[in-house]
Amino acid sequence: MTVIDKNKPVLVTGASGYVAGWIVKSLLDKGLTVHAAVRNPEARDKLRFLDLLADNAPGTIRYFKSDLLEQGSYDEAMEGCELVYHTASPFTLDVHDPQKDLVDPAKLGTRNVLETANRSHSVKRVVVTSSCAAIYGDNIDAEKVAGGIFTEDIWNTSSSLDHGAYSYSKTLAEKEAWSISEKQSSWDLVVVNPSLVLGPAVNPLAVTSESFRLVRQMGDGTMKAGVPMMGWGVIDVRDLADIHYQAGFVPGAGGRYIASGHNTTYFELVRALHNKFGENYPLPKKELPKWLIWLIGPMLNKALTRRFVTRNIGYKWKGDNSKSIRELHAAYRPLSETMIDMFQQLIDNKII
Ligand code: NAP
């Protein structure tokens, strides 16, 4: 049982990110002091949205300059913190060198942050934002698991540097976290494994997360011919922030938590937009046959390799979120609310 003192500051790594923005907001709204670790605290434009959150909440924010690949750069940010949220990790599918661009910052960065926790005299709990990508690599992997449902007991064994490098980076990073945590007893580790995160951003003009590209392409005409028949797990970014809050403060929280509100498909995501936006935006209206995507996919998108198409298109996705509901009181809002709020935000900010 770990009780966190709410008068102590809380560290959030990668505080400028899409997922972290809502975590920071939830901490500030509850009156906590947030130590926001970012690569460049001088980038005032990029961080203005965090300042705004703090101006409108009882909590306080302080910025620290930290880089996942710079040893010791989290020391100052972690000083006095009992709780650390480690969210920083590159989430992009467009990389030149997967080892350097994804695996190193994910794995070595996790080691850097957790070794800082080992040196600190204050940290009692670390919450790592992993991913369902550390549980499965391709949708076809469901065929090898009981009932075709992904649970917290399962690990991704199908990704590699050449295939699903982002998922590989998250798998190695989470394994590193467990390995470091098992060798010490001064803090406990709680891991959140979100599925695809969607919903509005607190910083809509500065998002880098891959989540945004996906929804933007539904509305900008890129996908007007149709979408692949493919299953996804999806969680709203606001629900994910609540789950992180509970993962930090529920005394008995422990182990991994699948954070996923809906077992859904690409087409169901689009369908949630049809009523409100169908008339004015070139939303996809159908699912494309697998053979067509296999044929032209690699020309349209680097990530749609033949191997990816073979192992993912045509397969559904099912995850078990019951542990998050039972132990972290997770509540998942309807998919339509997530999609409509996110799409509307893209329109309001002239992104589509
Ligand atoms: P994001 O907006 O791109 O956030 C990634 C964060 O990591 C940014 O704050 C970025 O900082 C930071 N970062 C990257 N490289 C760094 C480095 N070398 N040193 C320090 N910070 C670095 O993406 P996101 O979607 O919010 O992702 C946040 C976390 O959620 C990641 O761990 C991701 O794997 C996980 N996750 C995301 C999803 C999803 O669907 N979005 C699903 C499951 C898990 P800068 O602002 O300086 O670039």
PDB file of N, CA and C in Angstrom, residues 128-227:
ATOM      1  N   VAL A 128       4.350   4.340 -15.207  1.00  0.00           N
ATOM      2  CA  VAL A 128       4.900   4.402 -16.569  1.00  0.00           C
ATOM      3  C   VAL A 128       3.751   4.287 -17.574  1.00  0.00           C
ATOM      4  N   THR A 129       3.723   5.207 -18.532  1.00  0.00           N
ATOM      5  CA  THR A 129       2.754   5.105 -19.635  1.00  0.00           C
ATOM      6  C   THR A 129       3.361   4.189 -20.675  1.00  0.00           C
ATOM      7  N   SER A 130       2.950   2.920 -20.643  1.00  0.00           N
ATOM      8  CA  SER A 130       3.406   1.993 -21.675  1.00  0.00           C
ATOM      9  C   SER A 130       2.385   2.035 -22.798  1.00  0.00           C
ATOM     10  N   SER A 131       1.928   0.906 -23.272  1.00  0.00           N
ATOM     11  CA  SER A 131       0.977   0.897 -24.393  1.00  0.00           C
ATOM     12  C   SER A 131       0.440  -0.516 -24.552  1.00  0.00           C
ATOM     13  N   CYS A 132      -0.727  -0.636 -25.178  1.00  0.00           N
ATOM     14  CA  CYS A 132      -1.180  -1.974 -25.586  1.00  0.00           C
ATOM     15  C   CYS A 132      -0.197  -2.541 -26.611  1.00  0.00           C
ATOM     16  N   ALA A 133       0.597  -1.655 -27.221  1.00  0.00           N
ATOM     17  CA  ALA A 133       1.617  -2.108 -28.167  1.00  0.00           C
ATOM     18  C   ALA A 133       2.673  -2.974 -27.487  1.00  0.00           C
ATOM     19  N   ALA A 134       2.758  -2.928 -26.170  1.00  0.00           N
ATOM     20  CA  ALA A 134       3.681  -3.820 -25.453  1.00  0.00           C
ATOM     21  C   ALA A 134       3.002  -5.156 -25.135  1.00  0.00           C
ATOM     22  N   ILE A 135       1.705  -5.255 -25.494  1.00  0.00           N
ATOM     23  CA  ILE A 135       0.934  -6.478 -25.231  1.00  0.00           C
ATOM     24  C   ILE A 135       0.756  -7.289 -26.517  1.00  0.00           C
ATOM     25  N   TYR A 136       0.512  -6.565 -27.624  1.00  0.00           N
ATOM     26  CA  TYR A 136       0.366  -7.274 -28.904  1.00  0.00           C
ATOM     27  C   TYR A 136       1.130  -6.488 -29.978  1.00  0.00           C
ATOM     28  N   GLY A 137       1.546  -7.189 -31.026  1.00  0.00           N
ATOM     29  CA  GLY A 137       2.250  -6.514 -32.117  1.00  0.00           C
ATOM     30  C   GLY A 137       1.327  -6.294 -33.300  1.00  0.00           C
ATOM     31  N   ASP A 138       0.611  -7.365 -33.670  1.00  0.00           N
ATOM     32  CA  ASP A 138      -0.305  -7.308 -34.815  1.00  0.00           C
ATOM     33  C   ASP A 138      -1.641  -7.883 -34.371  1.00  0.00           C
ATOM     34  N   ASN A 139      -2.729  -7.452 -35.032  1.00  0.00           N
ATOM     35  CA  ASN A 139      -4.055  -7.948 -34.654  1.00  0.00           C
ATOM     36  C   ASN A 139      -4.148  -9.474 -34.741  1.00  0.00           C
ATOM     37  N   ILE A 140      -3.396 -10.051 -35.676  1.00  0.00           N
ATOM     38  CA  ILE A 140      -3.458 -11.515 -35.850  1.00  0.00           C
ATOM     39  C   ILE A 140      -2.955 -12.250 -34.589  1.00  0.00           C
ATOM     40  N   ASP A 141      -2.185 -11.558 -33.750  1.00  0.00           N
ATOM     41  CA  ASP A 141      -1.672 -12.189 -32.524  1.00  0.00           C
ATOM     42  C   ASP A 141      -2.817 -12.669 -31.627  1.00  0.00           C
ATOM     43  N   ALA A 142      -4.011 -12.083 -31.784  1.00  0.00           N
ATOM     44  CA  ALA A 142      -5.163 -12.479 -30.966  1.00  0.00           C
ATOM     45  C   ALA A 142      -5.490 -13.953 -31.163  1.00  0.00           C
ATOM     46  N   GLU A 143      -5.129 -14.489 -32.360  1.00  0.00           N
ATOM     47  CA  GLU A 143      -5.450 -15.899 -32.624  1.00  0.00           C
ATOM     48  C   GLU A 143      -4.714 -16.831 -31.690  1.00  0.00           C
ATOM     49  N   LYS A 144      -3.618 -16.315 -31.090  1.00  0.00           N
ATOM     50  CA  LYS A 144      -2.810 -17.193 -30.223  1.00  0.00           C
ATOM     51  C   LYS A 144      -3.152 -17.033 -28.743  1.00  0.00           C
ATOM     52  N   VAL A 145      -4.115 -16.145 -28.417  1.00  0.00           N
ATOM     53  CA  VAL A 145      -4.411 -15.927 -26.988  1.00  0.00           C
ATOM     54  C   VAL A 145      -5.806 -16.425 -26.648  1.00  0.00           C
ATOM     55  N   ALA A 146      -6.001 -16.792 -25.381  1.00  0.00           N
ATOM     56  CA  ALA A 146      -7.261 -17.417 -24.961  1.00  0.00           C
ATOM     57  C   ALA A 146      -8.446 -16.514 -25.284  1.00  0.00           C
ATOM     58  N   GLY A 147      -9.428 -17.058 -25.980  1.00  0.00           N
ATOM     59  CA  GLY A 147     -10.651 -16.332 -26.328  1.00  0.00           C
ATOM     60  C   GLY A 147     -10.414 -15.191 -27.302  1.00  0.00           C
ATOM     61  N   GLY A 148      -9.204 -15.040 -27.807  1.00  0.00           N
ATOM     62  CA  GLY A 148      -8.893 -13.946 -28.741  1.00  0.00           C
ATOM     63  C   GLY A 148      -8.895 -12.592 -28.049  1.00  0.00           C
ATOM     64  N   ILE A 149      -8.754 -12.577 -26.718  1.00  0.00           N
ATOM     65  CA  ILE A 149      -8.838 -11.307 -25.968  1.00  0.00           C
ATOM     66  C   ILE A 149      -7.489 -11.007 -25.312  1.00  0.00           C
ATOM     67  N   PHE A 150      -6.959  -9.817 -25.581  1.00  0.00           N
ATOM     68  CA  PHE A 150      -5.679  -9.421 -24.977  1.00  0.00           C
ATOM     69  C   PHE A 150      -5.882  -9.039 -23.508  1.00  0.00           C
ATOM     70  N   THR A 151      -5.007  -9.559 -22.654  1.00  0.00           N
ATOM     71  CA  THR A 151      -5.066  -9.235 -21.223  1.00  0.00           C
ATOM     72  C   THR A 151      -3.685  -8.748 -20.772  1.00  0.00           C
ATOM     73  N   GLU A 152      -3.610  -8.347 -19.512  1.00  0.00           N
ATOM     74  CA  GLU A 152      -2.351  -7.840 -18.958  1.00  0.00           C
ATOM     75  C   GLU A 152      -1.277  -8.923 -18.849  1.00  0.00           C
ATOM     76  N   ASP A 153      -1.669 -10.207 -18.972  1.00  0.00           N
ATOM     77  CA  ASP A 153      -0.671 -11.290 -18.846  1.00  0.00           C
ATOM     78  C   ASP A 153       0.146 -11.469 -20.118  1.00  0.00           C
ATOM     79  N   ILE A 154      -0.266 -10.797 -21.185  1.00  0.00           N
ATOM     80  CA  ILE A 154       0.333 -11.090 -22.495  1.00  0.00           C
ATOM     81  C   ILE A 154       1.389 -10.045 -22.856  1.00  0.00           C
ATOM     82  N   TRP A 155       2.444 -10.516 -23.528  1.00  0.00           N
ATOM     83  CA  TRP A 155       3.489  -9.606 -24.020  1.00  0.00           C
ATOM     84  C   TRP A 155       3.600  -9.696 -25.530  1.00  0.00           C
ATOM     85  N   ASN A 156       3.959  -8.572 -26.114  1.00  0.00           N
ATOM     86  CA  ASN A 156       4.180  -8.511 -27.558  1.00  0.00           C
ATOM     87  C   ASN A 156       5.443  -9.303 -27.909  1.00  0.00           C
ATOM     88  N   THR A 157       5.268 -10.331 -28.748  1.00  0.00           N
ATOM     89  CA  THR A 157       6.442 -11.103 -29.185  1.00  0.00           C
ATOM     90  C   THR A 157       6.626 -11.001 -30.696  1.00  0.00           C
ATOM     91  N   SER A 158       5.791 -10.203 -31.381  1.00  0.00           N
ATOM     92  CA  SER A 158       5.868 -10.227 -32.849  1.00  0.00           C
ATOM     93  C   SER A 158       6.499  -8.978 -33.467  1.00  0.00           C
ATOM     94  N   SER A 159       6.765  -7.950 -32.666  1.00  0.00           N
ATOM     95  CA  SER A 159       7.359  -6.739 -33.251  1.00  0.00           C
ATOM     96  C   SER A 159       8.883  -6.801 -33.193  1.00  0.00           C
ATOM     97  N   SER A 160       9.496  -6.036 -34.076  1.00  0.00           N
ATOM     98  CA  SER A 160      10.964  -6.009 -34.139  1.00  0.00           C
ATOM     99  C   SER A 160      11.376  -4.649 -34.718  1.00  0.00           C
ATOM    100  N   LEU A 161      12.672  -4.457 -34.870  1.00  0.00           N
ATOM    101  CA  LEU A 161      13.141  -3.194 -35.472  1.00  0.00           C
ATOM    102  C   LEU A 161      12.605  -3.020 -36.892  1.00  0.00           C
ATOM    103  N   ASP A 162      12.427  -4.160 -37.613  1.00  0.00           N
ATOM    104  CA  ASP A 162      11.985  -4.097 -39.019  1.00  0.00           C
ATOM    105  C   ASP A 162      10.480  -4.102 -39.180  1.00  0.00           C
ATOM    106  N   HIS A 163       9.773  -4.509 -38.142  1.00  0.00           N
ATOM    107  CA  HIS A 163       8.320  -4.650 -38.279  1.00  0.00           C
ATOM    108  C   HIS A 163       7.659  -4.186 -36.987  1.00  0.00           C
ATOM    109  N   GLY A 164       6.972  -3.047 -37.050  1.00  0.00           N
ATOM    110  CA  GLY A 164       6.317  -2.515 -35.846  1.00  0.00           C
ATOM    111  C   GLY A 164       7.330  -1.954 -34.858  1.00  0.00           C
ATOM    112  N   ALA A 165       8.227  -1.104 -35.345  1.00  0.00           N
ATOM    113  CA  ALA A 165       9.327  -0.617 -34.496  1.00  0.00           C
ATOM    114  C   ALA A 165       8.818   0.184 -33.286  1.00  0.00           C
ATOM    115  N   TYR A 166       7.729   0.945 -33.477  1.00  0.00           N
ATOM    116  CA  TYR A 166       7.194   1.690 -32.329  1.00  0.00           C
ATOM    117  C   TYR A 166       6.735   0.711 -31.246  1.00  0.00           C
ATOM    118  N   SER A 167       5.996  -0.329 -31.645  1.00  0.00           N
ATOM    119  CA  SER A 167       5.514  -1.316 -30.675  1.00  0.00           C
ATOM    120  C   SER A 167       6.703  -2.013 -30.000  1.00  0.00           C
ATOM    121  N   TYR A 168       7.732  -2.279 -30.792  1.00  0.00           N
ATOM    122  CA  TYR A 168       8.948  -2.904 -30.250  1.00  0.00           C
ATOM    123  C   TYR A 168       9.579  -1.993 -29.199  1.00  0.00           C
ATOM    124  N   SER A 169       9.615  -0.682 -29.506  1.00  0.00           N
ATOM    125  CA  SER A 169      10.236   0.268 -28.556  1.00  0.00           C
ATOM    126  C   SER A 169       9.456   0.295 -27.240  1.00  0.00           C
ATOM    127  N   LYS A 170       8.136   0.217 -27.322  1.00  0.00           N
ATOM    128  CA  LYS A 170       7.325   0.252 -26.098  1.00  0.00           C
ATOM    129  C   LYS A 170       7.487  -1.047 -25.312  1.00  0.00           C
ATOM    130  N   THR A 171       7.644  -2.167 -26.012  1.00  0.00           N
ATOM    131  CA  THR A 171       7.816  -3.455 -25.333  1.00  0.00           C
ATOM    132  C   THR A 171       9.143  -3.465 -24.571  1.00  0.00           C
ATOM    133  N   LEU A 172      10.212  -3.049 -25.262  1.00  0.00           N
ATOM    134  CA  LEU A 172      11.530  -3.043 -24.599  1.00  0.00           C
ATOM    135  C   LEU A 172      11.539  -2.066 -23.429  1.00  0.00           C
ATOM    136  N   ALA A 173      10.885  -0.913 -23.598  1.00  0.00           N
ATOM    137  CA  ALA A 173      10.884   0.095 -22.527  1.00  0.00           C
ATOM    138  C   ALA A 173      10.137  -0.426 -21.305  1.00  0.00           C
ATOM    139  N   GLU A 174       8.990  -1.061 -21.542  1.00  0.00           N
ATOM    140  CA  GLU A 174       8.238  -1.555 -20.368  1.00  0.00           C
ATOM    141  C   GLU A 174       8.995  -2.695 -19.682  1.00  0.00           C
ATOM    142  N   LYS A 175       9.619  -3.565 -20.461  1.00  0.00           N
ATOM    143  CA  LYS A 175      10.407  -4.649 -19.857  1.00  0.00           C
ATOM    144  C   LYS A 175      11.536  -4.083 -19.006  1.00  0.00           C
ATOM    145  N   GLU A 176      12.154  -3.031 -19.534  1.00  0.00           N
ATOM    146  CA  GLU A 176      13.241  -2.369 -18.791  1.00  0.00           C
ATOM    147  C   GLU A 176      12.701  -1.823 -17.463  1.00  0.00           C
ATOM    148  N   ALA A 177      11.509  -1.240 -17.521  1.00  0.00           N
ATOM    149  CA  ALA A 177      10.912  -0.676 -16.296  1.00  0.00           C
ATOM    150  C   ALA A 177      10.700  -1.772 -15.259  1.00  0.00           C
ATOM    151  N   TRP A 178      10.131  -2.897 -15.685  1.00  0.00           N
ATOM    152  CA  TRP A 178       9.896  -3.995 -14.719  1.00  0.00           C
ATOM    153  C   TRP A 178      11.215  -4.536 -14.185  1.00  0.00           C
ATOM    154  N   SER A 179      12.197  -4.646 -15.037  1.00  0.00           N
ATOM    155  CA  SER A 179      13.477  -5.210 -14.609  1.00  0.00           C
ATOM    156  C   SER A 179      14.144  -4.307 -13.560  1.00  0.00           C
ATOM    157  N   ILE A 180      14.098  -3.002 -13.770  1.00  0.00           N
ATOM    158  CA  ILE A 180      14.703  -2.069 -12.795  1.00  0.00           C
ATOM    159  C   ILE A 180      13.879  -2.072 -11.513  1.00  0.00           C
ATOM    160  N   SER A 181      12.572  -2.067 -11.643  1.00  0.00           N
ATOM    161  CA  SER A 181      11.708  -2.004 -10.454  1.00  0.00           C
ATOM    162  C   SER A 181      11.899  -3.235  -9.567  1.00  0.00           C
ATOM    163  N   GLU A 182      12.079  -4.407 -10.190  1.00  0.00           N
ATOM    164  CA  GLU A 182      12.202  -5.635  -9.378  1.00  0.00           C
ATOM    165  C   GLU A 182      13.478  -5.678  -8.548  1.00  0.00           C
ATOM    166  N   LYS A 183      14.454  -4.840  -8.900  1.00  0.00           N
ATOM    167  CA  LYS A 183      15.745  -4.899  -8.178  1.00  0.00           C
ATOM    168  C   LYS A 183      15.796  -3.915  -7.019  1.00  0.00           C
ATOM    169  N   GLN A 184      14.702  -3.271  -6.696  1.00  0.00           N
ATOM    170  CA  GLN A 184      14.731  -2.286  -5.603  1.00  0.00           C
ATOM    171  C   GLN A 184      13.419  -2.367  -4.821  1.00  0.00           C
ATOM    172  N   SER A 185      13.367  -1.677  -3.659  1.00  0.00           N
ATOM    173  CA  SER A 185      12.135  -1.764  -2.870  1.00  0.00           C
ATOM    174  C   SER A 185      11.702  -0.394  -2.332  1.00  0.00           C
ATOM    175  N   SER A 186      12.315   0.687  -2.837  1.00  0.00           N
ATOM    176  CA  SER A 186      11.926   1.982  -2.272  1.00  0.00           C
ATOM    177  C   SER A 186      10.721   2.602  -2.993  1.00  0.00           C
ATOM    178  N   TRP A 187      10.409   2.155  -4.201  1.00  0.00           N
ATOM    179  CA  TRP A 187       9.211   2.662  -4.894  1.00  0.00           C
ATOM    180  C   TRP A 187       8.511   1.502  -5.592  1.00  0.00           C
ATOM    181  N   ASP A 188       7.199   1.689  -5.822  1.00  0.00           N
ATOM    182  CA  ASP A 188       6.518   0.645  -6.591  1.00  0.00           C
ATOM    183  C   ASP A 188       6.192   1.140  -7.996  1.00  0.00           C
ATOM    184  N   LEU A 189       6.020   0.170  -8.895  1.00  0.00           N
ATOM    185  CA  LEU A 189       5.786   0.497 -10.303  1.00  0.00           C
ATOM    186  C   LEU A 189       4.345   0.168 -10.674  1.00  0.00           C
ATOM    187  N   VAL A 190       3.679   1.125 -11.303  1.00  0.00           N
ATOM    188  CA  VAL A 190       2.347   0.878 -11.866  1.00  0.00           C
ATOM    189  C   VAL A 190       2.449   1.221 -13.355  1.00  0.00           C
ATOM    190  N   VAL A 191       1.970   0.312 -14.193  1.00  0.00           N
ATOM    191  CA  VAL A 191       2.086   0.544 -15.640  1.00  0.00           C
ATOM    192  C   VAL A 191       0.694   0.672 -16.247  1.00  0.00           C
ATOM    193  N   VAL A 192       0.497   1.731 -17.039  1.00  0.00           N
ATOM    194  CA  VAL A 192      -0.761   1.923 -17.764  1.00  0.00           C
ATOM    195  C   VAL A 192      -0.496   1.568 -19.224  1.00  0.00           C
ATOM    196  N   ASN A 193      -1.338   0.685 -19.770  1.00  0.00           N
ATOM    197  CA  ASN A 193      -1.183   0.252 -21.170  1.00  0.00           C
ATOM    198  C   ASN A 193      -2.380   0.738 -21.989  1.00  0.00           C
ATOM    199  N   PRO A 194      -2.310   1.982 -22.510  1.00  0.00           N
ATOM    200  CA  PRO A 194      -3.445   2.478 -23.301  1.00  0.00           C
ATOM    201  C   PRO A 194      -3.472   1.845 -24.690  1.00  0.00           C
ATOM    202  N   SER A 195      -4.703   1.697 -25.215  1.00  0.00           N
ATOM    203  CA  SER A 195      -4.826   1.374 -26.646  1.00  0.00           C
ATOM    204  C   SER A 195      -4.707   2.702 -27.402  1.00  0.00           C
ATOM    205  N   LEU A 196      -5.202   2.769 -28.623  1.00  0.00           N
ATOM    206  CA  LEU A 196      -5.082   4.020 -29.394  1.00  0.00           C
ATOM    207  C   LEU A 196      -5.811   5.152 -28.649  1.00  0.00           C
ATOM    208  N   VAL A 197      -5.088   6.254 -28.428  1.00  0.00           N
ATOM    209  CA  VAL A 197      -5.657   7.369 -27.673  1.00  0.00           C
ATOM    210  C   VAL A 197      -6.225   8.399 -28.643  1.00  0.00           C
ATOM    211  N   LEU A 198      -7.488   8.756 -28.468  1.00  0.00           N
ATOM    212  CA  LEU A 198      -8.123   9.772 -29.305  1.00  0.00           C
ATOM    213  C   LEU A 198      -8.861  10.765 -28.412  1.00  0.00           C
ATOM    214  N   GLY A 199      -9.349  11.844 -29.027  1.00  0.00           N
ATOM    215  CA  GLY A 199     -10.045  12.884 -28.253  1.00  0.00           C
ATOM    216  C   GLY A 199      -9.285  14.192 -28.373  1.00  0.00           C
ATOM    217  N   PRO A 200      -9.902  15.283 -27.936  1.00  0.00           N
ATOM    218  CA  PRO A 200      -9.292  16.608 -28.126  1.00  0.00           C
ATOM    219  C   PRO A 200      -8.010  16.783 -27.328  1.00  0.00           C
ATOM    220  N   ALA A 201      -7.140  17.653 -27.821  1.00  0.00           N
ATOM    221  CA  ALA A 201      -5.878  17.929 -27.125  1.00  0.00           C
ATOM    222  C   ALA A 201      -6.016  19.206 -26.309  1.00  0.00           C
ATOM    223  N   VAL A 202      -5.229  19.329 -25.239  1.00  0.00           N
ATOM    224  CA  VAL A 202      -5.205  20.623 -24.551  1.00  0.00           C
ATOM    225  C   VAL A 202      -4.324  21.611 -25.328  1.00  0.00           C
ATOM    226  N   ASN A 203      -3.521  21.082 -26.250  1.00  0.00           N
ATOM    227  CA  ASN A 203      -2.637  21.947 -27.058  1.00  0.00           C
ATOM    228  C   ASN A 203      -2.830  21.673 -28.553  1.00  0.00           C
ATOM    229  N   PRO A 204      -4.036  21.928 -29.082  1.00  0.00           N
ATOM    230  CA  PRO A 204      -4.342  21.462 -30.448  1.00  0.00           C
ATOM    231  C   PRO A 204      -3.395  21.981 -31.519  1.00  0.00           C
ATOM    232  N   LEU A 205      -2.733  23.103 -31.269  1.00  0.00           N
ATOM    233  CA  LEU A 205      -1.895  23.657 -32.337  1.00  0.00           C
ATOM    234  C   LEU A 205      -0.475  23.114 -32.328  1.00  0.00           C
ATOM    235  N   ALA A 206      -0.141  22.324 -31.308  1.00  0.00           N
ATOM    236  CA  ALA A 206       1.251  21.870 -31.227  1.00  0.00           C
ATOM    237  C   ALA A 206       1.368  20.355 -31.088  1.00  0.00           C
ATOM    238  N   VAL A 207       0.344  19.614 -31.501  1.00  0.00           N
ATOM    239  CA  VAL A 207       0.426  18.164 -31.285  1.00  0.00           C
ATOM    240  C   VAL A 207       1.343  17.467 -32.277  1.00  0.00           C
ATOM    241  N   THR A 208       2.122  16.531 -31.759  1.00  0.00           N
ATOM    242  CA  THR A 208       2.991  15.734 -32.621  1.00  0.00           C
ATOM    243  C   THR A 208       2.514  14.284 -32.647  1.00  0.00           C
ATOM    244  N   SER A 209       1.631  13.940 -31.696  1.00  0.00           N
ATOM    245  CA  SER A 209       1.220  12.545 -31.548  1.00  0.00           C
ATOM    246  C   SER A 209       0.598  12.001 -32.832  1.00  0.00           C
ATOM    247  N   GLU A 210       0.909  10.753 -33.126  1.00  0.00           N
ATOM    248  CA  GLU A 210       0.396  10.066 -34.310  1.00  0.00           C
ATOM    249  C   GLU A 210      -1.139   9.991 -34.286  1.00  0.00           C
ATOM    250  N   SER A 211      -1.730  10.028 -33.096  1.00  0.00           N
ATOM    251  CA  SER A 211      -3.198   9.970 -32.951  1.00  0.00           C
ATOM    252  C   SER A 211      -3.862  11.022 -33.828  1.00  0.00           C
ATOM    253  N   PHE A 212      -3.237  12.194 -33.943  1.00  0.00           N
ATOM    254  CA  PHE A 212      -3.854  13.294 -34.666  1.00  0.00           C
ATOM    255  C   PHE A 212      -3.837  13.097 -36.162  1.00  0.00           C
ATOM    256  N   ARG A 213      -2.736  12.524 -36.639  1.00  0.00           N
ATOM    257  CA  ARG A 213      -2.632  12.305 -38.072  1.00  0.00           C
ATOM    258  C   ARG A 213      -3.791  11.401 -38.548  1.00  0.00           C
ATOM    259  N   LEU A 214      -4.057  10.371 -37.734  1.00  0.00           N
ATOM    260  CA  LEU A 214      -5.077   9.395 -38.091  1.00  0.00           C
ATOM    261  C   LEU A 214      -6.455  10.052 -38.285  1.00  0.00           C
ATOM    262  N   VAL A 215      -6.840  10.905 -37.346  1.00  0.00           N
ATOM    263  CA  VAL A 215      -8.181  11.510 -37.431  1.00  0.00           C
ATOM    264  C   VAL A 215      -8.201  12.634 -38.471  1.00  0.00           C
ATOM    265  N   ARG A 216      -7.079  13.357 -38.592  1.00  0.00           N
ATOM    266  CA  ARG A 216      -7.013  14.408 -39.613  1.00  0.00           C
ATOM    267  C   ARG A 216      -7.240  13.792 -40.999  1.00  0.00           C
ATOM    268  N   GLN A 217      -6.605  12.627 -41.222  1.00  0.00           N
ATOM    269  CA  GLN A 217      -6.724  11.994 -42.544  1.00  0.00           C
ATOM    270  C   GLN A 217      -8.139  11.508 -42.852  1.00  0.00           C
ATOM    271  N   MET A 218      -8.950  11.324 -41.801  1.00  0.00           N
ATOM    272  CA  MET A 218     -10.349  10.946 -42.051  1.00  0.00           C
ATOM    273  C   MET A 218     -11.112  12.126 -42.648  1.00  0.00           C
ATOM    274  N   GLY A 219     -10.674  13.342 -42.312  1.00  0.00           N
ATOM    275  CA  GLY A 219     -11.434  14.519 -42.726  1.00  0.00           C
ATOM    276  C   GLY A 219     -10.818  15.323 -43.847  1.00  0.00           C
ATOM    277  N   ASP A 220      -9.531  15.078 -44.182  1.00  0.00           N
ATOM    278  CA  ASP A 220      -8.902  15.954 -45.185  1.00  0.00           C
ATOM    279  C   ASP A 220      -8.928  15.357 -46.598  1.00  0.00           C
ATOM    280  N   GLY A 221      -9.629  14.233 -46.739  1.00  0.00           N
ATOM    281  CA  GLY A 221      -9.765  13.656 -48.076  1.00  0.00           C
ATOM    282  C   GLY A 221      -8.789  12.518 -48.342  1.00  0.00           C
ATOM    283  N   THR A 222      -7.752  12.380 -47.514  1.00  0.00           N
ATOM    284  CA  THR A 222      -6.751  11.325 -47.742  1.00  0.00           C
ATOM    285  C   THR A 222      -7.416   9.948 -47.839  1.00  0.00           C
ATOM    286  N   MET A 223      -8.466   9.759 -47.055  1.00  0.00           N
ATOM    287  CA  MET A 223      -9.066   8.423 -47.003  1.00  0.00           C
ATOM    288  C   MET A 223     -10.436   8.373 -47.648  1.00  0.00           C
ATOM    289  N   LYS A 224     -10.713   9.295 -48.557  1.00  0.00           N
ATOM    290  CA  LYS A 224     -12.099   9.363 -49.035  1.00  0.00           C
ATOM    291  C   LYS A 224     -12.525   8.113 -49.814  1.00  0.00           C
ATOM    292  N   ALA A 225     -11.551   7.363 -50.341  1.00  0.00           N
ATOM    293  CA  ALA A 225     -11.909   6.137 -51.064  1.00  0.00           C
ATOM    294  C   ALA A 225     -12.382   5.038 -50.108  1.00  0.00           C
ATOM    295  N   GLY A 226     -12.007   5.139 -48.848  1.00  0.00           N
ATOM    296  CA  GLY A 226     -12.412   4.107 -47.885  1.00  0.00           C
ATOM    297  C   GLY A 226     -11.308   3.846 -46.878  1.00  0.00           C
ATOM    298  N   VAL A 227     -11.658   3.061 -45.858  1.00  0.00           N
ATOM    299  CA  VAL A 227     -10.656   2.727 -44.826  1.00  0.00           C
ATOM    300  C   VAL A 227     -10.481   1.212 -44.787  1.00  0.00           C
TER     301      VAL A 227
END
